[in-house]
JSON list of C-alpha atoms in Angstrom, two decimals:
[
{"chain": "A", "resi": 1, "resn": "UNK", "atom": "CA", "xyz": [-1.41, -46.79, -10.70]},
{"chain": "A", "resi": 2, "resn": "UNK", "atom": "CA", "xyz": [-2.90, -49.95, -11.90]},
{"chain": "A", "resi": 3, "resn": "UNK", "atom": "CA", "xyz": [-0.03, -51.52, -12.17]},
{"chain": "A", "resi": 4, "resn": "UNK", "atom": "CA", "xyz": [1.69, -50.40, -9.02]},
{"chain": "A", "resi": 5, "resn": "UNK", "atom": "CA", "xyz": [-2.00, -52.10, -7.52]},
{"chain": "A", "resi": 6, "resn": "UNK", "atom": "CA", "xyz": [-1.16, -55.89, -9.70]},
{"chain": "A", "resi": 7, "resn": "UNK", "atom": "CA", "xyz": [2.36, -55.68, -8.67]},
{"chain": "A", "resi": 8, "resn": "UNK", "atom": "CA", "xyz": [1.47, -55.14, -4.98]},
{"chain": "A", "resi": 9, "resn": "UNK", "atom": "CA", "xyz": [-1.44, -57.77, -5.26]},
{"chain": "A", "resi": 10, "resn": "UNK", "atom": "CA", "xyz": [0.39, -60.36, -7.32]},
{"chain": "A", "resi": 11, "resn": "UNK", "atom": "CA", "xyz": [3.37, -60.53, -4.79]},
{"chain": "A", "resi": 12, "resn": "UNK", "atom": "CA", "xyz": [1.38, -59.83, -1.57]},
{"chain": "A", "resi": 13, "resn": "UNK", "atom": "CA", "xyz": [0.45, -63.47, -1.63]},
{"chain": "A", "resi": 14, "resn": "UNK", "atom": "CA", "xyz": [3.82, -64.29, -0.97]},
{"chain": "A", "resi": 15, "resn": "UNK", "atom": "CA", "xyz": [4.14, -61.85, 2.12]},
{"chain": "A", "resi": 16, "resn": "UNK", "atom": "CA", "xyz": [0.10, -62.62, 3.24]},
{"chain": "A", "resi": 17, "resn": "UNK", "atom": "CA", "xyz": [-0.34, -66.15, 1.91]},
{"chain": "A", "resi": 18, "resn": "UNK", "atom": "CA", "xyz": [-2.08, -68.82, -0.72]},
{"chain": "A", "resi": 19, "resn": "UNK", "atom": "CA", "xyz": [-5.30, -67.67, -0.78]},
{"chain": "A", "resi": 20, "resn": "UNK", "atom": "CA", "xyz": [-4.83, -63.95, -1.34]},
{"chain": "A", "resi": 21, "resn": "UNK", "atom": "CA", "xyz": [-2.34, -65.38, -4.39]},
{"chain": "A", "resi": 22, "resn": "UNK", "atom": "CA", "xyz": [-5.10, -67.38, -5.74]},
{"chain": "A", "resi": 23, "resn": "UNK", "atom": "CA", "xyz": [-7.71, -64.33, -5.45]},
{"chain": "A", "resi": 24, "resn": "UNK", "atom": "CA", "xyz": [-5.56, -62.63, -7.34]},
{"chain": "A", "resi": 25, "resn": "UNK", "atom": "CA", "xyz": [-4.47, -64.83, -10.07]},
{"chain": "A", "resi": 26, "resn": "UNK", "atom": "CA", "xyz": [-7.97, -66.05, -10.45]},
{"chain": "A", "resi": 27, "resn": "UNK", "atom": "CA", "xyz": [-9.14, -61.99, -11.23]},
{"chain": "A", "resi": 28, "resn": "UNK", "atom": "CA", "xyz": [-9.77, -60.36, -14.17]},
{"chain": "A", "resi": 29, "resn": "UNK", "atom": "CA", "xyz": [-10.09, -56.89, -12.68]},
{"chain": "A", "resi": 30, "resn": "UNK", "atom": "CA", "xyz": [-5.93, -55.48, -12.55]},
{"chain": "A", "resi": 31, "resn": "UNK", "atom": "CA", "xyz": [-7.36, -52.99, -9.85]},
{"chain": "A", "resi": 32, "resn": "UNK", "atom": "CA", "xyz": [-8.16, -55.64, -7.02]},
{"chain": "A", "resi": 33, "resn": "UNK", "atom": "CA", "xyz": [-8.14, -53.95, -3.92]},
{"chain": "A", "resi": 34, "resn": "UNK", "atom": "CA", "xyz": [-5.93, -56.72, -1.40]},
{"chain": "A", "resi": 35, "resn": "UNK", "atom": "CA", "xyz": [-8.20, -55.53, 1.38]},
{"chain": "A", "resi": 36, "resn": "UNK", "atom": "CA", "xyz": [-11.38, -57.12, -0.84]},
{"chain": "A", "resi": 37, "resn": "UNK", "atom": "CA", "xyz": [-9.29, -60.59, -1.43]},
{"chain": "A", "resi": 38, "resn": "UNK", "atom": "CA", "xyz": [-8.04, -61.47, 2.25]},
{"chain": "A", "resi": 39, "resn": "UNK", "atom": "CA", "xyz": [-9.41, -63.56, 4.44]},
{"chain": "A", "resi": 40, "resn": "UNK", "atom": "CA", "xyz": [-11.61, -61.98, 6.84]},
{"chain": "A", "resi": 41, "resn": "UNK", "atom": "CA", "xyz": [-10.77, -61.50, 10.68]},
{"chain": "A", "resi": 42, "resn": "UNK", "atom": "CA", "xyz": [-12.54, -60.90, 13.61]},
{"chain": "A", "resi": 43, "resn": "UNK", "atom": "CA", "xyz": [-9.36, -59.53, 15.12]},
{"chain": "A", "resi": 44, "resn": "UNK", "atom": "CA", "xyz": [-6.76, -57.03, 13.88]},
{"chain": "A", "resi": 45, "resn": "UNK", "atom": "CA", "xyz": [-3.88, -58.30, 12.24]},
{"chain": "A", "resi": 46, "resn": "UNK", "atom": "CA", "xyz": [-0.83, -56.74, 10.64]},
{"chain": "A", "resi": 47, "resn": "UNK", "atom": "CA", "xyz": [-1.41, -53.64, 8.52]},
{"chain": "A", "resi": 48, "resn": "UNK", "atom": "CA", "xyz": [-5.12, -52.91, 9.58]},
{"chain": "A", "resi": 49, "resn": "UNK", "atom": "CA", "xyz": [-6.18, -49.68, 11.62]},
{"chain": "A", "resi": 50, "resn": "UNK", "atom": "CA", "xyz": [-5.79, -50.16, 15.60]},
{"chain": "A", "resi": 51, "resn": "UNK", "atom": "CA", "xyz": [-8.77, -48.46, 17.62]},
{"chain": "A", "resi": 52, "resn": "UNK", "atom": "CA", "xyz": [-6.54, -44.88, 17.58]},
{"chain": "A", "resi": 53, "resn": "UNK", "atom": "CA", "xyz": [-7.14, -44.84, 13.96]},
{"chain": "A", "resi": 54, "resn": "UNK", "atom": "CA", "xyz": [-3.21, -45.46, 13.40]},
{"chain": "A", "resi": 55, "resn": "UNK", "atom": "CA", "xyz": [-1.59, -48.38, 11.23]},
{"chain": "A", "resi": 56, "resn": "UNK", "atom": "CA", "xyz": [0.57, -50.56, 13.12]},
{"chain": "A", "resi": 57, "resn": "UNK", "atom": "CA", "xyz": [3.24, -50.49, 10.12]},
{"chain": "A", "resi": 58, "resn": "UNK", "atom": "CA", "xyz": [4.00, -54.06, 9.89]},
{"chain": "A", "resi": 59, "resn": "UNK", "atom": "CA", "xyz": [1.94, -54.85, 6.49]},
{"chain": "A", "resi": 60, "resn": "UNK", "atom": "CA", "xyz": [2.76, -51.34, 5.34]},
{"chain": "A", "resi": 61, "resn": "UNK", "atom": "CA", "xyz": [6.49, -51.95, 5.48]},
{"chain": "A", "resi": 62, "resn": "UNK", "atom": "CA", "xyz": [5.96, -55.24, 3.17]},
{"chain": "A", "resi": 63, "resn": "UNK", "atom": "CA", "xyz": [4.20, -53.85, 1.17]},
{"chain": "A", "resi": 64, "resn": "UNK", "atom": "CA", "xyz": [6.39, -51.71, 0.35]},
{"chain": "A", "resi": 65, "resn": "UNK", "atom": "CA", "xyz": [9.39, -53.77, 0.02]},
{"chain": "A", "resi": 66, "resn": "UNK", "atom": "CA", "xyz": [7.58, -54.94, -2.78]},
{"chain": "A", "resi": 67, "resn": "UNK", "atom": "CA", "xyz": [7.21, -52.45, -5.01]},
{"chain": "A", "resi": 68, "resn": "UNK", "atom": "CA", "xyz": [10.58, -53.21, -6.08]},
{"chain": "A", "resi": 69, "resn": "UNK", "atom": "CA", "xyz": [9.38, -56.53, -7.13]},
{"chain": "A", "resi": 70, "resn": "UNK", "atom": "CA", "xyz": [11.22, -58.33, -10.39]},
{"chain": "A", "resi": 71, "resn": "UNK", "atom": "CA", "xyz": [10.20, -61.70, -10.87]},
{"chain": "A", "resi": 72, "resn": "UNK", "atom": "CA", "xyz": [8.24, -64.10, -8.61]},
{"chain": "A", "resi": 73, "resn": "UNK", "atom": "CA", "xyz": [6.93, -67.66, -8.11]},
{"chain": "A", "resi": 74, "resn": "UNK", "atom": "CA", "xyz": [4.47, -68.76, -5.49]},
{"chain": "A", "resi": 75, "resn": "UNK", "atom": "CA", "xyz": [2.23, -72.16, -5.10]},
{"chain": "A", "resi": 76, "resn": "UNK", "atom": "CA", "xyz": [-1.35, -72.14, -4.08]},
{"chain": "A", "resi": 77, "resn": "UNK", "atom": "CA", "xyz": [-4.17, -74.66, -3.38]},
{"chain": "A", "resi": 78, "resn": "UNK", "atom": "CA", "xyz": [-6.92, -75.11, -5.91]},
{"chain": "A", "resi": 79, "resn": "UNK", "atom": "CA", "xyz": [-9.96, -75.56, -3.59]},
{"chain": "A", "resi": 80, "resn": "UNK", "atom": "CA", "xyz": [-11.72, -77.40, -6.18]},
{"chain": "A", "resi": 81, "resn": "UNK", "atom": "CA", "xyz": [-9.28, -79.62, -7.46]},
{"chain": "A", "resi": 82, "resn": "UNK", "atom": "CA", "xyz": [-7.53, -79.87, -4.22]},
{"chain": "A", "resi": 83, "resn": "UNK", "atom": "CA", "xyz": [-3.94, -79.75, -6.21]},
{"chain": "A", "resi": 84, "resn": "UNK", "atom": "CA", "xyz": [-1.25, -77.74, -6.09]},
{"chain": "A", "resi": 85, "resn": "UNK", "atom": "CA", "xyz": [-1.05, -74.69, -8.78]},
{"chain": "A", "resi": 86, "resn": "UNK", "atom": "CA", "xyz": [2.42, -72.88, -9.29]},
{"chain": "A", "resi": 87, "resn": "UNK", "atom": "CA", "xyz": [2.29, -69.60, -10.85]},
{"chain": "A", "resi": 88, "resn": "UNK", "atom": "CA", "xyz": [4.95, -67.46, -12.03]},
{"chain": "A", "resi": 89, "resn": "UNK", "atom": "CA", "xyz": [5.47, -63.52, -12.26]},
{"chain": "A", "resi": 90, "resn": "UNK", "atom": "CA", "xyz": [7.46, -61.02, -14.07]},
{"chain": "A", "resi": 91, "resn": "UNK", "atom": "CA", "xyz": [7.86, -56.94, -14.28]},
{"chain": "A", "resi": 92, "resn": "UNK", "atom": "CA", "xyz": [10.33, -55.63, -16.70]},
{"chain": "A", "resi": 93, "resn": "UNK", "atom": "CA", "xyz": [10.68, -54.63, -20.45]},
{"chain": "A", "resi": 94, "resn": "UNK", "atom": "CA", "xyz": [9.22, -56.68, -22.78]},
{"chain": "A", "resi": 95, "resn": "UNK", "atom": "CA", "xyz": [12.18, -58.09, -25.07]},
{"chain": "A", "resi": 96, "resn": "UNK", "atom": "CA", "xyz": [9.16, -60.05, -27.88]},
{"chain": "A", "resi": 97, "resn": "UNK", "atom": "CA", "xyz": [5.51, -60.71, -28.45]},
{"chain": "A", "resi": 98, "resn": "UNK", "atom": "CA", "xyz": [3.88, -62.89, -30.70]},
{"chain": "A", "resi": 99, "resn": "UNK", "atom": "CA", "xyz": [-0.12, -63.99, -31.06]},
{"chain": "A", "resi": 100, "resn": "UNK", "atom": "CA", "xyz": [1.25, -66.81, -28.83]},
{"chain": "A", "resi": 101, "resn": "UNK", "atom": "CA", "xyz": [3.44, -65.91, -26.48]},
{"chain": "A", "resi": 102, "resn": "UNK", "atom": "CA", "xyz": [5.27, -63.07, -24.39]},
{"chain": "A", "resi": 103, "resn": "UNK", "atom": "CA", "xyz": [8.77, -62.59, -23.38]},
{"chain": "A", "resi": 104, "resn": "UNK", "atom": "CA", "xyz": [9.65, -59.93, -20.03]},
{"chain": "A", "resi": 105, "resn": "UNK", "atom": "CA", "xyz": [12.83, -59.49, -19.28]},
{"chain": "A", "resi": 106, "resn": "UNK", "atom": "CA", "xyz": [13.60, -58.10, -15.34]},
{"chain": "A", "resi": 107, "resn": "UNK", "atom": "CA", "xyz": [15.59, -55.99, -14.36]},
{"chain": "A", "resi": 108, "resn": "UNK", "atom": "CA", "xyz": [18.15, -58.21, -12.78]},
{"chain": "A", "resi": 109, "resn": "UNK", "atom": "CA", "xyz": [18.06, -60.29, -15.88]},
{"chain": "A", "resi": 110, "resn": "UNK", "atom": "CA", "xyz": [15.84, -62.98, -15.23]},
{"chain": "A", "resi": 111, "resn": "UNK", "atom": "CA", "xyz": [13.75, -63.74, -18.58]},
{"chain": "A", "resi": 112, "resn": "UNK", "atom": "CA", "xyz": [10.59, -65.78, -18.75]},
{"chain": "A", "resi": 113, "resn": "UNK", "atom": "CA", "xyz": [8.41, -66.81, -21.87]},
{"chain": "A", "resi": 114, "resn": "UNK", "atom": "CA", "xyz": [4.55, -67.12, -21.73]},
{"chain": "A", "resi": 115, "resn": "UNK", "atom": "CA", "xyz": [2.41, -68.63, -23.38]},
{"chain": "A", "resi": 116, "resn": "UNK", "atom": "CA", "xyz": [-0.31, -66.74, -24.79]},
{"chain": "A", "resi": 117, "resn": "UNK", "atom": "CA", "xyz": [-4.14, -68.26, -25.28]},
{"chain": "A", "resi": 118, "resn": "UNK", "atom": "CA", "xyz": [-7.80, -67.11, -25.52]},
{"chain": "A", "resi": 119, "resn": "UNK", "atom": "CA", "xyz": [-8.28, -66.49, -21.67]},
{"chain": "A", "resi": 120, "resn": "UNK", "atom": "CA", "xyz": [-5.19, -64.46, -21.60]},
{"chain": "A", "resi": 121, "resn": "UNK", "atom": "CA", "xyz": [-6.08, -61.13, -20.69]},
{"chain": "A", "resi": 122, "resn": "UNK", "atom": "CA", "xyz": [-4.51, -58.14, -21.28]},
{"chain": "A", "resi": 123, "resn": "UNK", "atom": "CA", "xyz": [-4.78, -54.39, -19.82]},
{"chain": "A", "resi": 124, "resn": "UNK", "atom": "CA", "xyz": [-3.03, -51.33, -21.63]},
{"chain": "A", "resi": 125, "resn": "UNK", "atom": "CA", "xyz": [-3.74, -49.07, -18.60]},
{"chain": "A", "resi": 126, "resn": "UNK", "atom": "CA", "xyz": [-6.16, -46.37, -18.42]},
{"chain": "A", "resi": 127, "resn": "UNK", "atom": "CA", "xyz": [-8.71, -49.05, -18.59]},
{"chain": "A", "resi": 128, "resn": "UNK", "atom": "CA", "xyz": [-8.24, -50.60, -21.76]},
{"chain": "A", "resi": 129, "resn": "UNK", "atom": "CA", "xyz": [-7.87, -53.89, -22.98]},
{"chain": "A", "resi": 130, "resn": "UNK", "atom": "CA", "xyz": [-6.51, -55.10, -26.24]},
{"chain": "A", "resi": 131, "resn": "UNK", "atom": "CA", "xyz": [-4.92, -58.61, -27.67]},
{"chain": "A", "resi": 132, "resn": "UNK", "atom": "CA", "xyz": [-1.32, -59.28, -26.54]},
{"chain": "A", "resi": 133, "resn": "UNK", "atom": "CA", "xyz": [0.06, -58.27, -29.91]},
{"chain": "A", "resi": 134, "resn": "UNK", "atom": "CA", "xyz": [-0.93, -54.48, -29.18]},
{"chain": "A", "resi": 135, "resn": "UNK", "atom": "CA", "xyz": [2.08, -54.92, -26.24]},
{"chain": "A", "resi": 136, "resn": "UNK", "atom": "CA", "xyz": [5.42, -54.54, -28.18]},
{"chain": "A", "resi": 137, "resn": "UNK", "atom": "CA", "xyz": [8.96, -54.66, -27.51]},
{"chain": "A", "resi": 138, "resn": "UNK", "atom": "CA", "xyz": [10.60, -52.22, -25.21]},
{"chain": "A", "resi": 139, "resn": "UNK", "atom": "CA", "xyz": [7.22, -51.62, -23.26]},
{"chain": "A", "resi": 140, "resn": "UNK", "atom": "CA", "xyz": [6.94, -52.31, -19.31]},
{"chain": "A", "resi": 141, "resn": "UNK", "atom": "CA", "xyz": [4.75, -55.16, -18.20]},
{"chain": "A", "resi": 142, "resn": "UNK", "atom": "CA", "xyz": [3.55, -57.05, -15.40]},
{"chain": "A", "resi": 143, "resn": "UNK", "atom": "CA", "xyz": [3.03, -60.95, -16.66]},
{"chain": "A", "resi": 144, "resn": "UNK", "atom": "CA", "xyz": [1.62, -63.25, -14.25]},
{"chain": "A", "resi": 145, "resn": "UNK", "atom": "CA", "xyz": [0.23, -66.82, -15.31]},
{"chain": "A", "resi": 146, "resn": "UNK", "atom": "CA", "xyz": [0.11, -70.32, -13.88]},
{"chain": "A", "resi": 147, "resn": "UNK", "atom": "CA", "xyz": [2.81, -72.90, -14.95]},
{"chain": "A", "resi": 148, "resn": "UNK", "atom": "CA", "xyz": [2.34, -76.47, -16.13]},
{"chain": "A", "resi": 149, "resn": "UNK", "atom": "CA", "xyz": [5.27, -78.69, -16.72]},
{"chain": "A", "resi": 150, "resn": "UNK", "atom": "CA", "xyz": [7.60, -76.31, -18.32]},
{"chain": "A", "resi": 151, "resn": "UNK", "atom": "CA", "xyz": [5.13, -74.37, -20.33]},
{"chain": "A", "resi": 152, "resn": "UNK", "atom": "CA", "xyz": [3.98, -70.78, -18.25]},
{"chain": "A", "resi": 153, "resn": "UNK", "atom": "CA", "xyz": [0.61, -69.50, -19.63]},
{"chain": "A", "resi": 154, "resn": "UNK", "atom": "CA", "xyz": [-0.27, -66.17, -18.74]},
{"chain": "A", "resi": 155, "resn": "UNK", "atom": "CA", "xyz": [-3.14, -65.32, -17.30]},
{"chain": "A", "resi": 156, "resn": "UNK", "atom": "CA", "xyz": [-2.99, -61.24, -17.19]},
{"chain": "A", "resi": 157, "resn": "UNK", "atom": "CA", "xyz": [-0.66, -58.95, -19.03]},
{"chain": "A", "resi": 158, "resn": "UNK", "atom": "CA", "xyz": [-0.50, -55.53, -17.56]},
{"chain": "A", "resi": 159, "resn": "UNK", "atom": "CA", "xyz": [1.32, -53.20, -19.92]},
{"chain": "A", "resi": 160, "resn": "UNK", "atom": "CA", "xyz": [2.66, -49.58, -20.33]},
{"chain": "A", "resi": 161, "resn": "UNK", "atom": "CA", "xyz": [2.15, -48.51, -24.40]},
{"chain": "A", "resi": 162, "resn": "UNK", "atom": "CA", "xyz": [4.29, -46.50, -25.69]}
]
């Protein structure tokens, strides 16, 4: 369920925008609720309860769509620095791991290496945490991180055991 939750919140900033992205990739919790990391309204906006207690169906339909997400990248605004920050995503199988970096393969093929480092945190599900080298090959995992040049550290790896 966690995961389901990250994959949701990590693409959702594509579908709701920056800031949501940047809530999320700045987390360490994998069970961030989206409703606790949007901007607040004083008006109703796509997704939220209308005053018959119904959901219009908009956000819920997006939502949705991405659950069958594979492999993302979005840029957001770093309020403090005022600079751009690109981050990356990918859910598949994890093809290697290493004390310093992670490899996830999609399902459509796409591969993408990460970096691994000290803030990299990592969730085995079930609330549990470990190092990145508990994560082996042929597990599924959600690894989203922020890229620099050509180098993509990851921030949080979400994984299935087996």
């Amino acid at each position: 369920m966690a995961l389901k939750r990250v994959v949701v919140g990590v693409t959702a900033l594509a579908v709701v925008g920056g800031g949501t992205g940047y809530a999320l990739a700045e987390s360490s919790h994998p069970t961030t609720n989206l409703a606790a990391v949007t901007s607040p309204s004083n008006s109703p906006s796509s997704g939220q309860k209308q005053p018959n207690g119904k959901h219009d169906g908009r956000r819920h339909r997006g939502l949705v769509r991405l659950r069958t997400l594979q492999h993302a990248e979005w840029v957001t605004r770093d309020l403090k620095t005022n600079k751009d920050v690109t981050h990356e995503a990918v859910l598949g199988t994890v093809t290697s791991v290493s004390a310093t970096s992670i490899t996830v393969k999609a399902t459509d093929g796409y591969t993408l290496t990460f970096a691994v480092n000290s803030d990299t945190k990592v969730h085995l599900g079930k609330g549990k945490t470990g190092k990145v080298t508990d994560v082996k090959s042929g597990d599924k995992a959600l690894v989203a991180g922020v890229k620099s040049g050509s180098t993509v550290t990851a921030a949080q790896v979400l994984a299935r055991t087996s």
